XYZ file of C-alpha atoms in Angstrom:
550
model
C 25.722 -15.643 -9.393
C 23.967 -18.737 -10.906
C 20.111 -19.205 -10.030
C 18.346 -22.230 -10.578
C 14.452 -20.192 -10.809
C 12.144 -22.906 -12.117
C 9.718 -21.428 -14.273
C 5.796 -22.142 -14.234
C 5.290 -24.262 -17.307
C 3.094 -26.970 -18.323
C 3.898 -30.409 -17.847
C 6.080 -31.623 -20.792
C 4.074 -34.112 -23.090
C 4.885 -37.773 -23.185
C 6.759 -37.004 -26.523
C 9.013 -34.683 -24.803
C 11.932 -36.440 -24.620
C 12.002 -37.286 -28.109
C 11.463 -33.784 -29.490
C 13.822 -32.224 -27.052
C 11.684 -30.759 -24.900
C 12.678 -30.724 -21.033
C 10.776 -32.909 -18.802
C 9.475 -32.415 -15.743
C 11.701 -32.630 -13.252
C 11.469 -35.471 -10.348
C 10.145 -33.086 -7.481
C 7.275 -31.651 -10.215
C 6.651 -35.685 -11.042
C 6.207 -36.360 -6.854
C 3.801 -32.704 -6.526
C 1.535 -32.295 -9.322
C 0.479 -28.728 -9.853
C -2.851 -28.356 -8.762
C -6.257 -27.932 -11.288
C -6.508 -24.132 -11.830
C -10.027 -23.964 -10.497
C -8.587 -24.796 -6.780
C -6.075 -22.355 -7.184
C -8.355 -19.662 -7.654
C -10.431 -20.254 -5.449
C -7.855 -20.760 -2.579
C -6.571 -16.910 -4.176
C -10.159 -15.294 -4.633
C -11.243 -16.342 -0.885
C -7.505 -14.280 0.426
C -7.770 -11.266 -1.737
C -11.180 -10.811 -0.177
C -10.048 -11.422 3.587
C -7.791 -8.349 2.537
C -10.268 -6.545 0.953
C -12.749 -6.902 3.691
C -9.669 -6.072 6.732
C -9.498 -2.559 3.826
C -13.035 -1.779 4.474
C -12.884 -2.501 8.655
C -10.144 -0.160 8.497
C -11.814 2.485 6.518
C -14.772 2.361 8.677
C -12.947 2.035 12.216
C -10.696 5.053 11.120
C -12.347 8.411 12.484
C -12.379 10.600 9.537
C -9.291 12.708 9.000
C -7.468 10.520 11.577
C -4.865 9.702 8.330
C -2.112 11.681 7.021
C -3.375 14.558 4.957
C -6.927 13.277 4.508
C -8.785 16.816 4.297
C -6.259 17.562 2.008
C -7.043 14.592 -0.663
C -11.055 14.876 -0.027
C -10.476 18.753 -1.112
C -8.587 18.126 -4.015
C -11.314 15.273 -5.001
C -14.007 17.912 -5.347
C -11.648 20.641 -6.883
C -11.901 18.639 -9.910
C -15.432 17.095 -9.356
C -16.556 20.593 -9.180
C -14.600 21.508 -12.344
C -12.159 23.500 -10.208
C -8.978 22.033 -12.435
C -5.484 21.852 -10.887
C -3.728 24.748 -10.113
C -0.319 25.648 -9.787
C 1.509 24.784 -6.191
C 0.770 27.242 -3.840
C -2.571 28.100 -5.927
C -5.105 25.871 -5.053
C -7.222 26.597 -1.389
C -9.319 24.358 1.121
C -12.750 24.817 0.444
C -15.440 25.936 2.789
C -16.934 22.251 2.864
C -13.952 20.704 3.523
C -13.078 23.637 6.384
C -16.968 22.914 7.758
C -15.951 19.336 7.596
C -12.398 19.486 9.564
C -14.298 21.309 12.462
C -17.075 18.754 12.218
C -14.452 15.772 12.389
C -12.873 17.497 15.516
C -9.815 18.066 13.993
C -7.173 18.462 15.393
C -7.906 16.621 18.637
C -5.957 13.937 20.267
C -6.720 10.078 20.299
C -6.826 8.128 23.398
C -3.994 6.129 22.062
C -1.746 9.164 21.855
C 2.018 8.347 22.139
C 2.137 11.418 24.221
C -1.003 13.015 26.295
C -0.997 16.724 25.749
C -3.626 17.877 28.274
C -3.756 21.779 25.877
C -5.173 19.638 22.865
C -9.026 18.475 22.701
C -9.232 14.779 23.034
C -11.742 13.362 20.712
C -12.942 11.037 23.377
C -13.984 14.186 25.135
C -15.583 15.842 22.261
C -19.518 14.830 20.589
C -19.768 14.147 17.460
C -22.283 16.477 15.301
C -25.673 14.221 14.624
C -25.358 12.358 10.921
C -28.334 14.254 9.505
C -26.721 17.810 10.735
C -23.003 17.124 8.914
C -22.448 19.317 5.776
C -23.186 18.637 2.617
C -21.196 19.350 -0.212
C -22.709 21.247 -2.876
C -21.535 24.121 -5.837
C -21.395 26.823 -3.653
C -19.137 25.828 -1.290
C -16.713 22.830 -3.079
C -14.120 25.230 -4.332
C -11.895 27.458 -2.548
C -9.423 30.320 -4.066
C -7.619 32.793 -2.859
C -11.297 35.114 -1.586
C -12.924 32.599 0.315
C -10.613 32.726 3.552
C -9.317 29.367 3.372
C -5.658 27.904 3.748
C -3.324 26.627 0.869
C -3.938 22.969 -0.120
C -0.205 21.722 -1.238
C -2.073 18.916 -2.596
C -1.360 20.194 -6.353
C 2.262 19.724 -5.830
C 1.417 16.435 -7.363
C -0.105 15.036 -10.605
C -4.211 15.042 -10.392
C -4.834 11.289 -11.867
C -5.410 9.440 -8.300
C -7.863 12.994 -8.207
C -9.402 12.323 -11.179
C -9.994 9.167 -10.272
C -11.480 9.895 -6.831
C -13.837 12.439 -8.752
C -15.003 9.662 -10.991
C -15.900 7.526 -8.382
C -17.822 10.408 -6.571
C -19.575 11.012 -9.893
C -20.650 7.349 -11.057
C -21.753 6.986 -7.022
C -23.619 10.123 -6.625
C -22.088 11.110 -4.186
C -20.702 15.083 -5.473
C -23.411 16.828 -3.442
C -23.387 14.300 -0.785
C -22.314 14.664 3.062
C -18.657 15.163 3.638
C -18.461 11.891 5.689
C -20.139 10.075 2.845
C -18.021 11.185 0.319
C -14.910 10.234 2.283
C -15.945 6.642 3.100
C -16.448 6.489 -0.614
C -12.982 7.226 -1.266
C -11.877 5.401 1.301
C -13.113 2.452 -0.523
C -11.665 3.138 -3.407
C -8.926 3.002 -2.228
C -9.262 -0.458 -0.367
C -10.089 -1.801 -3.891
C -7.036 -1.022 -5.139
C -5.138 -2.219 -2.778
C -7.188 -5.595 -3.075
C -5.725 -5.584 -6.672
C -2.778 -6.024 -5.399
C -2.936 -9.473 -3.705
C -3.819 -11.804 -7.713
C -0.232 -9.745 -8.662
C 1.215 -10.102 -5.688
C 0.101 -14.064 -5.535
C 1.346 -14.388 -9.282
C 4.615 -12.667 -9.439
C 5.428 -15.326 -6.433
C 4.169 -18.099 -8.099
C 6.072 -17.382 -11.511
C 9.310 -16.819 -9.273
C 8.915 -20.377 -7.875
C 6.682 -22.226 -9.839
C 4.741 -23.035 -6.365
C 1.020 -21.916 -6.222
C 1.078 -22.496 -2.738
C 4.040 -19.415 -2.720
C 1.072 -17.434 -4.455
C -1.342 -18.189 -1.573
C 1.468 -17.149 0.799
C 2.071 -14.069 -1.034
C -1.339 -13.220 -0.954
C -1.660 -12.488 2.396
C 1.172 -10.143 3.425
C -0.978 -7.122 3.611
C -2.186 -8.428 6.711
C 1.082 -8.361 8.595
C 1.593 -5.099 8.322
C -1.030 -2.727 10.454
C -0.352 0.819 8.859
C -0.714 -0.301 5.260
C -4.237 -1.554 6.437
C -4.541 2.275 7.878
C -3.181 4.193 4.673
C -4.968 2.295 2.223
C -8.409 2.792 4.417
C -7.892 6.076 4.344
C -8.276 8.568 1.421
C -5.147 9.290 -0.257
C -2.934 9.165 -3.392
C -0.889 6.638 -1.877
C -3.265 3.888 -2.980
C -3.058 4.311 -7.028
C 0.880 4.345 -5.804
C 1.113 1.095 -4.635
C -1.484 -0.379 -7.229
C 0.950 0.888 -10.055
C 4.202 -0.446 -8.111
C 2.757 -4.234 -7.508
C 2.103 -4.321 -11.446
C 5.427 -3.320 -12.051
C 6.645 -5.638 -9.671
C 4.607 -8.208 -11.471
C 6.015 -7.649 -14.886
C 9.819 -7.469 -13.432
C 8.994 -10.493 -12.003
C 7.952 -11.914 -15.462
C 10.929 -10.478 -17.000
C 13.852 -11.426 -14.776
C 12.641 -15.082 -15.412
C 12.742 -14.774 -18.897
C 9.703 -12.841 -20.374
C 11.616 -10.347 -22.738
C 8.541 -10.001 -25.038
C 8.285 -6.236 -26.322
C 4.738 -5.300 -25.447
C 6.186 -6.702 -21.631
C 8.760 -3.697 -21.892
C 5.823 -1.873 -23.249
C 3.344 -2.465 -20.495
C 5.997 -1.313 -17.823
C 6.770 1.824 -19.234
C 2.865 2.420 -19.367
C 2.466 1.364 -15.854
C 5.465 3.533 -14.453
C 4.010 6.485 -16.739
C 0.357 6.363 -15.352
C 2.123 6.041 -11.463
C 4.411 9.410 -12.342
C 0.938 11.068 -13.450
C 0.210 10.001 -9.467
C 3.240 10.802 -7.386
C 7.325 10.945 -7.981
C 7.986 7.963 -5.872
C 7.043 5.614 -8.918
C 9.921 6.602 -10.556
C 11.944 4.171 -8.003
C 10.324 1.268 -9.829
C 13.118 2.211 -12.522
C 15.781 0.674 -11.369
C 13.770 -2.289 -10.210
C 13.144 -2.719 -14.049
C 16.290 -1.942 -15.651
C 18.055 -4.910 -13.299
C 15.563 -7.336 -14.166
C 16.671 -6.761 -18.336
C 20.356 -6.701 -16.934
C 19.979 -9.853 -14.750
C 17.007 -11.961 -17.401
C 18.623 -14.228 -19.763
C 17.425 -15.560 -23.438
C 18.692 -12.030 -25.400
C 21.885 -11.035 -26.078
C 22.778 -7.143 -24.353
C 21.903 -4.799 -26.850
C 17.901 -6.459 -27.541
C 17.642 -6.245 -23.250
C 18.926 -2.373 -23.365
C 16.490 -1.822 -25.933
C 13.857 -2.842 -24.134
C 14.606 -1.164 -21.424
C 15.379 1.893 -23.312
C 11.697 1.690 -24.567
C 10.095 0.926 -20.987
C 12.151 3.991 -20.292
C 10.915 6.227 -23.257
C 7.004 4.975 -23.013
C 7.192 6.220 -19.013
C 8.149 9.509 -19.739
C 5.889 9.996 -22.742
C 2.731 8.875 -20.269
C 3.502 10.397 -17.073
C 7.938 11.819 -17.198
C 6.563 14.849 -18.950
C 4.923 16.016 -15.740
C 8.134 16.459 -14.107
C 10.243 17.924 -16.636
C 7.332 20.417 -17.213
C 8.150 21.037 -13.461
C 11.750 20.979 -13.474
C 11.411 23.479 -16.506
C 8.532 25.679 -15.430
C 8.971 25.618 -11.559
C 12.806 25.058 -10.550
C 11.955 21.943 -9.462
C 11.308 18.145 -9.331
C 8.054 18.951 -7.004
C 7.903 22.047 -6.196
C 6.578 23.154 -2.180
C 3.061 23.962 -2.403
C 2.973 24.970 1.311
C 6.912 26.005 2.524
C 7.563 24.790 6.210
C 8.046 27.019 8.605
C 11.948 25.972 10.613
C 11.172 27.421 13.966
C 7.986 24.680 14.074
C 10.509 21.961 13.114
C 12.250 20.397 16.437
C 15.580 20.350 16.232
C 17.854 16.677 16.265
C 21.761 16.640 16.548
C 23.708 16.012 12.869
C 24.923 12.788 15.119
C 21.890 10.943 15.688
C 20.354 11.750 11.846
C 21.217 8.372 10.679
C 19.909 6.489 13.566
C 16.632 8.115 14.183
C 15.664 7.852 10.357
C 16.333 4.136 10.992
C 14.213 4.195 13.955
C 11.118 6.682 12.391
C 11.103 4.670 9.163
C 10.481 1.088 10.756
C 7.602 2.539 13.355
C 6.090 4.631 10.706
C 6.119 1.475 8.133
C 4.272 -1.163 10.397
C 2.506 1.016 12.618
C 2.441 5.027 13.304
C -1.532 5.603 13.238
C -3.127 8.676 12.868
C -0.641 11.382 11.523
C 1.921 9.641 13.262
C 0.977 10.035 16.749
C -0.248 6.337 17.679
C 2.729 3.918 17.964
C 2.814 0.379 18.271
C 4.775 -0.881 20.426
C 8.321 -1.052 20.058
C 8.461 -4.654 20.089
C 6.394 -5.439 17.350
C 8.248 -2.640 15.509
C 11.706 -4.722 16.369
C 10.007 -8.135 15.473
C 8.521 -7.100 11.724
C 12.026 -5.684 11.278
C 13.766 -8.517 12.336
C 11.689 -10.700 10.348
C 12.177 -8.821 6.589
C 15.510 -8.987 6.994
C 15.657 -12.328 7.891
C 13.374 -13.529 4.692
C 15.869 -11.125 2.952
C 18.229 -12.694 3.640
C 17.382 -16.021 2.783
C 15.935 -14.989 -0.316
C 19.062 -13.940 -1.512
C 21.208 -16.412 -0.374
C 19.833 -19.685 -1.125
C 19.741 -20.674 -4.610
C 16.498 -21.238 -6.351
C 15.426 -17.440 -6.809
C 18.227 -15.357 -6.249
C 18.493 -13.357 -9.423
C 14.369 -12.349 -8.871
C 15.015 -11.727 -5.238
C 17.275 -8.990 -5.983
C 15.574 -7.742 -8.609
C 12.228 -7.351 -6.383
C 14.040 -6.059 -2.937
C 15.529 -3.027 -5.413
C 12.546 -1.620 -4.741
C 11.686 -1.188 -1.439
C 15.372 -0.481 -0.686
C 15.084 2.367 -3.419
C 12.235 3.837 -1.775
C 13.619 3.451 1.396
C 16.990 5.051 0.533
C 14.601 8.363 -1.230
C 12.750 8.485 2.073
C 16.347 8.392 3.794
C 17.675 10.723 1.543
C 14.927 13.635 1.765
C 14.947 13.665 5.730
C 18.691 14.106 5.485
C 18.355 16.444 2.917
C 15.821 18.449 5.111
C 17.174 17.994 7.595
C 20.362 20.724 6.523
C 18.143 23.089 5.880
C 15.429 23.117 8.827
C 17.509 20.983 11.355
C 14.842 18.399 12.482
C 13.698 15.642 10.473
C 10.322 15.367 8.550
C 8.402 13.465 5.913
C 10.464 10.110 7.376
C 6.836 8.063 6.518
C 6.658 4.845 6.158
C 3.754 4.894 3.717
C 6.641 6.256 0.942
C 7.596 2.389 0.728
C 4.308 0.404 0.567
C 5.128 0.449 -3.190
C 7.905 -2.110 -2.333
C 4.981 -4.255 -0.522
C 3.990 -6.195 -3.491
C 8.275 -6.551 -3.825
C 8.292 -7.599 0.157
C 5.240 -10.114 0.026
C 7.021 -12.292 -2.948
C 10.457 -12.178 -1.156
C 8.375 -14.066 2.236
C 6.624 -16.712 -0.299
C 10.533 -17.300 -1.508
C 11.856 -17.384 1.679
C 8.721 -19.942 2.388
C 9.569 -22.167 -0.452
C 13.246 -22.135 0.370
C 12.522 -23.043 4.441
C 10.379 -26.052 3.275
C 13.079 -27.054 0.384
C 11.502 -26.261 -2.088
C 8.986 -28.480 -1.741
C 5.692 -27.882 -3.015
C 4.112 -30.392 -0.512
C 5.313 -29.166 2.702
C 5.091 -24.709 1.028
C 1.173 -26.863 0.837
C 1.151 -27.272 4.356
C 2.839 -24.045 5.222
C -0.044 -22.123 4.108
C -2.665 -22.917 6.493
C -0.173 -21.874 9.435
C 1.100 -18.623 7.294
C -2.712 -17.743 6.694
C -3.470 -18.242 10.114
C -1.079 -16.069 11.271
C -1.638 -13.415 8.754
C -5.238 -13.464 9.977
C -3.863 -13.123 13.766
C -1.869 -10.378 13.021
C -4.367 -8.373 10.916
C -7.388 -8.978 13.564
C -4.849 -7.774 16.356
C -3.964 -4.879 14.607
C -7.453 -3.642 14.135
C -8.249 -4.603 17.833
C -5.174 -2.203 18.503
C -6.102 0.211 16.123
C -9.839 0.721 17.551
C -8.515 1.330 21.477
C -6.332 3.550 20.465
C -9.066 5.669 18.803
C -12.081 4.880 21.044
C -11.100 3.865 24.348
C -9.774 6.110 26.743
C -7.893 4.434 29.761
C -9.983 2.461 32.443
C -13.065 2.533 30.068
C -15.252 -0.479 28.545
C -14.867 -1.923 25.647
C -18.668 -1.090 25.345
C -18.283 2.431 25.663
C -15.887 2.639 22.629
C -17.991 1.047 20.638
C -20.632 4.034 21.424
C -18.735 6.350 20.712
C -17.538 4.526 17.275
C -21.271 4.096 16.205
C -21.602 7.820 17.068
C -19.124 8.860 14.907
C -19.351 6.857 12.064
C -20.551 7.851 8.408
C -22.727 4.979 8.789
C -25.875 3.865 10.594
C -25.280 1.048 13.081
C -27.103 -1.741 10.819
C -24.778 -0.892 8.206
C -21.892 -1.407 10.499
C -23.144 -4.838 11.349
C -23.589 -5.924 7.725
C -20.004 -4.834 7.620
C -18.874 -6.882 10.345
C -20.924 -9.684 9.279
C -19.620 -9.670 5.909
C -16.039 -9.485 7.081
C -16.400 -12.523 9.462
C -18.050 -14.397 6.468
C -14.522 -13.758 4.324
C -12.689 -15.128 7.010
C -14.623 -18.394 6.953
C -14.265 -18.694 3.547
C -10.594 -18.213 3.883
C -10.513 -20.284 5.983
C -12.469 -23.186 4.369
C -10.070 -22.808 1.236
C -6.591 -22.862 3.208
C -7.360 -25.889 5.538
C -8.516 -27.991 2.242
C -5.466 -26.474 0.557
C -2.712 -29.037 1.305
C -4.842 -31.443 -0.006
C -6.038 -29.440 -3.207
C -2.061 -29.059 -3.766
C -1.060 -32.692 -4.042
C -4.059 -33.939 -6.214
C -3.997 -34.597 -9.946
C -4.597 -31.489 -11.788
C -8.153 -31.118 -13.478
């Protein structure tokens, strides 16, 4: 399979020809690259639209309305509190964290339910507890063990970096002995910033692919198309430092299918893989990602590629592989159940209709299953995100221009999808219904996914970096669209019960929020401000992109 990948160079000199240097081509001649300066500007005004859609998630979530939340937040202050990290099946909830659950009236149903279930408490029913009356965390009550009445927390099934982390930030904030709410948000927002990491590797992993800045800018903004990853990664979890260490990778394979075969590349990717498998196992599906990008790169003969993937390799499991051999050795397992589930909870779904369903659950729960899985969006935005990522796929791998790099990027998302896939069918022989089918076990391949759209982009427009110029404004616009809406979506379902005002729901959000209303406007303010600047930098764009470089 040949691929014709330009790489982003600088312009040859005027002596190029006669020193053998290749000049720029005729389509590079006709689109100069634009100054740097423009560039980053354009990039810095997008990876703050998606920082600032992290933080309206994180605040218009209700707290513990996200997979496992309590669960993270507890494990947090195990370690802030010098608690360490117990063995699975070890480590209990502590009494803050149970004070806080029945102060976040959890479990209780939001409006935006898939299913009413008139036996369950419905939030919009319940009052929240006044800020200044919410718990506090404090020595006494931040640790839990097997005495102090509290359940299991599986959390410790997994590495305690992203935990460490969290407990750093808690620390360096002041914010150990502060309220429960409090000390959520501020993980919360953690976790938003890494995810706004993402968007410069996303942006120039695309750009190297293509050679297009523009395909950066349209990189940039994929986040935004996809609802749930705006939920997960406003929400306190482990999946954040996932996805951070996954787009780096994705960067570097990026770099390397194209041609970068330096060692301390190799070098860096087994460090980043190493420091994701001291977060969670589903890092390790950025391997194969990396081993096809030596296979496919070109510039070395075989054996100097296998070495370099054979250190990549060796560096990951000195940093973070260790963790899960200890397991493997110690425990009988890859990762080990820190909280078994119990069959006659799980319902029950015919062998026949496995495959199907885990299609089905998969798709939902990647662009939109909200709360722990119990608000849907509707079906036909499920069908049309689908339809669309294959479609980009598709071209991406068919067209010449980037095929080798498109293939090397989709690895991973398909790898985690196939794990996900794998596990529920797995499970699914032992307890006879399917769980853990999340969707949030493939935003690691997002990074992958937002490069593969900028290709598909720059292949729609011919490769043109004129007309990917003029793309952008449209693509950003309807990036922005799709993000707003989602949020829109996102706060009926948790505020609004049916038939009321829109003014009610925002009552009721102020009510339960961690902060005071002025905050919340600064918040919205601020937010509104990052979309004008995006804005701004997108409708000048197209012209930015065609002018001599400064």
């Amino acid at each position: 399979m040949t691929d014709t990948t330009p790489h982003a160079r600088p312009a040859a000199p005027p002596s190029a020809v006669s020193t053998g240097t290749r000049p720029e081509s005729r389509r590079e001649a006709r689109a100069p690259r634009p100054g740097p300066l423009g560039y980053r500007r354009a990039l810095a005004a997008l990876t703050l639209v998606v920082a600032a859609w992290g933080v309206l998630w994180a605040v218009v979530t209700p707290s513990f309305q996200a997979p496992d939340e309590q669960n993270h937040l507890g494990s947090v202050l195990r370690i802030a509190y010098g608690g360490g990290w117990p063995a699975p099946g070890d480590a209990y909830f502590a009494p803050a964290v149970v004070d806080a659950v029945d102060e976040a009236a959890y479990p209780s149903d939001p409006p935006g339910r898939f299913v009413h279930r008139p036996d369950v408490p419905q939030f919009v029913d319940l009052d929240p507890v006044p800020r200044d009356e919410r718990t506090r965390v404090e020595a006494a009550t931040a640790l839990g063990d097997a005495t102090s009445g509290t359940d299991v927390d599986q959390m410790t099934q997994h590495p305690p970096l992203y935990y460490a982390l969290g407990a750093g930030v808690l620390h360096a904030t002041g914010l150990t002995d502060a309220r429960w709410d409090t000390a959520t948000l501020a993980l919360r927002l953690l976790d938003v910033l890494l995810l706004a990491l993402t968007v410069p590797l996303a942006a120039g992993a695309a750009r190297r692919v293509t050679g297009s800045p523009s395909a950066g800018l349209v990189a940039a903004v994929f986040p935004l198309f996809v609802p749930q990853l705006g939920h997960i990664m406003g929400a306190a979890n482990n999946d954040a430092l996932v996805v951070l260490a996954c787009a780096a990778v994705t960067f570097l394979a990026a770099r390397v299918v194209t041609g970068d075969l330096r060692w301390r590349v190799a070098v860096a990717i087994g460090l980043l893989v190493g420091l994701g498998l001291l977060t969670k196992v589903m890092v390790a599906f950025a391997l194969p990602t990396v081993g096809v990008a030596y296979l496919l790169a070109r510039g070395r003969p075989w054996p100097a590629r296998l070495g370099r993937v054979g250190v990549a390799v060796a560096v990951a499991g000195v940093v973070g592989g260790w963790w899960w051999v200890r397991n493997v050795i110690t425990l009988g397992a890859v990762q080990p159940v820190g909280r078994p589930r119990d069959p006659a909870t799980v319902a029950q779904v015919p062998t026949d209709e496995v495959p199907s369903l885990i299609v089905e659950k998969l798709a939902q729960a990647f662009f939109g299953n909200l709360s722990w899985l119990e608000v849907r969006l509707p079906g036909g935005w499920v069908v049309l995100g689908s339809t669309v990522l294959v479609v980009v796929a598709l071209v991406a791998l068919v067209l010449p221009g980037a095929r080798r790099a498109s293939l090397v990027l989709l690895l991973l998302p398909a790898s985690l999808a196939a794990g996900v896939a794998y596990n529920a069918w797995d499970a699914h022989g032992v307890t006879g219904g399917l769980v853990a089918v999340q969707g949030r076990y493939v935003f690691g391949g997002v990074t992958a996914l937002a490069v593969v759209l900028a290709v598909a982009v720059w292949q729609l427009v011919r490769r043109s970096e004129r007309g990917l110029a003029r793309a952008v404004p449209l693509v950003v616009a309807l990036a922005l669209a799709a993000g707003g809406g989602g949020l829109v979506w996102a706060f009926g379902a948790f505020y609004r019960a049916p038939g009321e005002s829109l003014g009610v729901g925002v009552d009721r959000w102020l009510a339960w929020s961690p902060l005071e209303p002025p905050a919340l406007v600064a918040v919205l303010l601020l937010a509104a401000l990052a979309v004008v600047g995006a804005v701004v930098a997108c409708l000048a764009w197209p012209r930015r992109a065609v002018a001599p470089p400064s």
